[in-house]
């Protein structure tokens, strides 16, 4: 039996972990024993607990309850906690997802005591080292033994950074193996898409009409913390929704909710809350989120995961960031990088509203990335 220790902490990691836990439960339960450590980076009911039952993820064996703080304190507390658990559990591997502080902490803690790191979502780069996530993902990749990239672009980034494509086993931190294996988030979207039909009522509850609303999410720190950027984004959403009379649903991350009043101009803040076409709601469950994505006319986001899910459900996406790690979706002309540029966001909306034929080639695998990863772990 192989013992793996999975570290999760932020919302998207909890969701990604569901795919691997499902593959283990269905096909590898006699070969892989999974221990789950929740760092507590996200802790609100609707940012963490809501996902466990809904996505059938086993309850974490440990919760470090680190909560929110600055990068250094938060990451340091996680490193201490994860190291203690690694020394006690002695797993064969640690599994890390994505690019959050929980990812970085897991990589540093494990690599220093020679526990091999498996990085899922390896190789993604924004080429913007001002993003905390870029530092986290580069560090994690370079401390990893098995690196699973969801896209060809991610795989090529690793090769460009010096990872060899023809290393021979046994794989180690100094002789790592890189893979292009598809996206565990795509596995999840396929798996839960049908379940959502019978289990989510959010479209009725919010009184929405299919293909007649915008879905937006905003949480990236350089948008929420920068008054100019946040005002530009909300001003664009305000203008689009009131001019076109199109409902804009915004399940807001708590980071953004807490900063709206402080960082929006008083005038815009009042307009947003008076605008009958803007619906600001609490973060929603994953099944509700999928229902919103499947039924939206267009998605506007600065989220990494939501950009991709828009693509999985064949919806155009306006990316409210200056760059994206998912450059395939821009190259396929189904997404536009509009940054926090008010006019560009409005123009991109009009571009997509007029365009009805978009192509969404299948570039995120076959929905079986998690099974592939389990197979390689066993090998
Ligand atoms: C983190 C990740 C980011 C990821 C995002 C997913 C890092 C550096 N960033 O950003 O890559 O895209 O998660 O959602 O790891 N808060 C709450 N309740 C919660 C969680 C957070 O109120 O349950 C608030 C707190 O005020 C906190 C703020 O949100 O200070 C930011 O949380 P944090 O986890 O530090 O970063 P995120 O912006 O969520
Ligand atoms: N998500 C969700 N409820 C919400 C907003 C997002 O379940 O209210 C899901 C979304 O479907 C995706 C993931 O959270 O699977 C993306 O996480 P987030 O945007 O927080 O982080 P990022 O992907 O940018 O790291």
Short mmCIF file of C-alpha atoms and ligand atoms in Angstrom, two decimals, residues 9-13 16 40-48 67-71 74-75 78 98-104 131-134 136-137 219-221 224-225 253-259 283 302-305, ligand 1:
data_model
loop_
_atom_site.label_atom_id
_atom_site.label_comp_id
_atom_site.label_asym_id
_atom_site.label_seq_id
_atom_site.Cartn_x
_atom_site.Cartn_y
_atom_site.Cartn_z
CA UNK A 9 -6.09 24.75 2.04
CA UNK A 10 -7.67 27.17 -0.42
CA UNK A 11 -11.04 26.64 -2.14
CA UNK A 12 -9.73 25.56 -5.57
CA UNK A 13 -7.45 22.95 -3.97
CA UNK A 16 -9.20 19.73 -7.29
CA UNK A 40 -7.05 26.09 7.21
CA UNK A 41 -6.03 28.80 4.74
CA UNK A 42 -9.73 29.05 3.81
CA UNK A 43 -12.15 28.46 6.65
CA UNK A 44 -15.53 30.13 6.05
CA UNK A 45 -18.32 27.59 5.67
CA UNK A 46 -18.84 28.59 2.02
CA UNK A 47 -15.08 28.60 1.22
CA UNK A 48 -14.29 25.18 2.68
CA UNK A 67 -6.43 31.13 9.08
CA UNK A 68 -5.62 34.45 7.41
CA UNK A 69 -2.49 36.54 7.91
CA UNK A 70 0.43 37.95 5.92
CA UNK A 71 2.28 35.69 3.50
CA UNK A 74 0.67 32.16 7.20
CA UNK A 75 3.21 30.13 5.20
CA UNK A 78 1.80 25.90 7.67
CA UNK A 98 -1.73 24.61 -7.79
CA UNK A 99 0.03 27.67 -6.49
CA UNK A 100 -1.25 28.91 -3.14
CA UNK A 101 0.64 29.48 0.08
CA UNK A 102 -0.54 26.00 1.15
CA UNK A 103 1.25 24.59 -1.93
CA UNK A 104 4.46 26.44 -1.14
CA UNK A 131 2.00 37.49 -8.36
CA UNK A 132 2.49 35.55 -5.13
CA UNK A 133 1.21 32.50 -7.00
CA UNK A 134 4.07 32.67 -9.55
CA UNK A 136 4.71 29.57 -5.15
CA UNK A 137 4.39 27.50 -8.30
CA UNK A 219 -10.60 38.00 -5.99
CA UNK A 220 -7.04 38.47 -7.31
CA UNK A 221 -5.10 40.56 -4.79
CA UNK A 224 -9.01 43.89 -4.86
CA UNK A 225 -6.24 45.87 -3.19
CA UNK A 253 -14.86 36.02 -2.55
CA UNK A 254 -14.70 37.28 1.07
CA UNK A 255 -11.47 39.14 0.28
CA UNK A 256 -13.36 41.26 -2.29
CA UNK A 257 -16.50 41.74 -0.18
CA UNK A 258 -14.38 43.10 2.65
CA UNK A 259 -12.64 45.63 0.39
CA UNK A 283 -19.62 32.44 -2.58
CA UNK A 302 -9.79 37.02 -12.66
CA UNK A 303 -9.90 33.44 -11.31
CA UNK A 304 -7.64 30.80 -12.79
CA UNK A 305 -10.15 28.00 -12.31
C1 LIG B 1 -5.73 32.44 -2.17
C2 LIG B 1 -4.54 32.15 -3.06
C3 LIG B 1 -4.92 32.41 -4.50
C4 LIG B 1 -6.17 31.66 -4.90
C5 LIG B 1 -7.29 31.93 -3.91
C6 LIG B 1 -8.45 31.02 -4.21
C7 LIG B 1 -2.36 32.58 -2.02
C8 LIG B 1 -1.22 33.50 -1.95
N1 LIG B 1 -3.42 33.00 -2.74
O1 LIG B 1 -6.02 33.83 -2.30
O2 LIG B 1 -3.86 31.99 -5.34
O3 LIG B 1 -6.57 32.06 -6.18
O4 LIG B 1 -6.83 31.66 -2.58
O5 LIG B 1 -9.63 31.48 -3.70
O6 LIG B 1 -2.32 31.52 -1.46
N2 LIG B 1 -10.91 35.22 3.81
C9 LIG B 1 -12.06 35.04 4.54
N3 LIG B 1 -12.51 33.77 4.72
C10 LIG B 1 -11.86 32.69 4.24
C11 LIG B 1 -10.69 32.88 3.50
C12 LIG B 1 -10.23 34.15 3.29
O7 LIG B 1 -12.69 36.01 5.00
O8 LIG B 1 -12.35 31.55 4.44
C13 LIG B 1 -10.45 36.62 3.56
C14 LIG B 1 -9.52 37.12 4.65
O9 LIG B 1 -9.79 38.48 4.84
C15 LIG B 1 -8.15 36.95 4.04
C16 LIG B 1 -8.44 37.19 2.55
O10 LIG B 1 -9.73 36.66 2.33
O11 LIG B 1 -7.21 37.84 4.56
C17 LIG B 1 -7.44 36.55 1.64
O12 LIG B 1 -7.33 35.14 1.89
P1 LIG B 1 -5.99 34.34 1.49
O13 LIG B 1 -6.20 32.90 1.68
O14 LIG B 1 -4.82 34.96 2.16
O15 LIG B 1 -5.82 34.67 -0.03
P2 LIG B 1 -6.87 34.58 -1.21
O16 LIG B 1 -7.08 35.94 -1.75
O17 LIG B 1 -8.04 33.80 -0.79
#
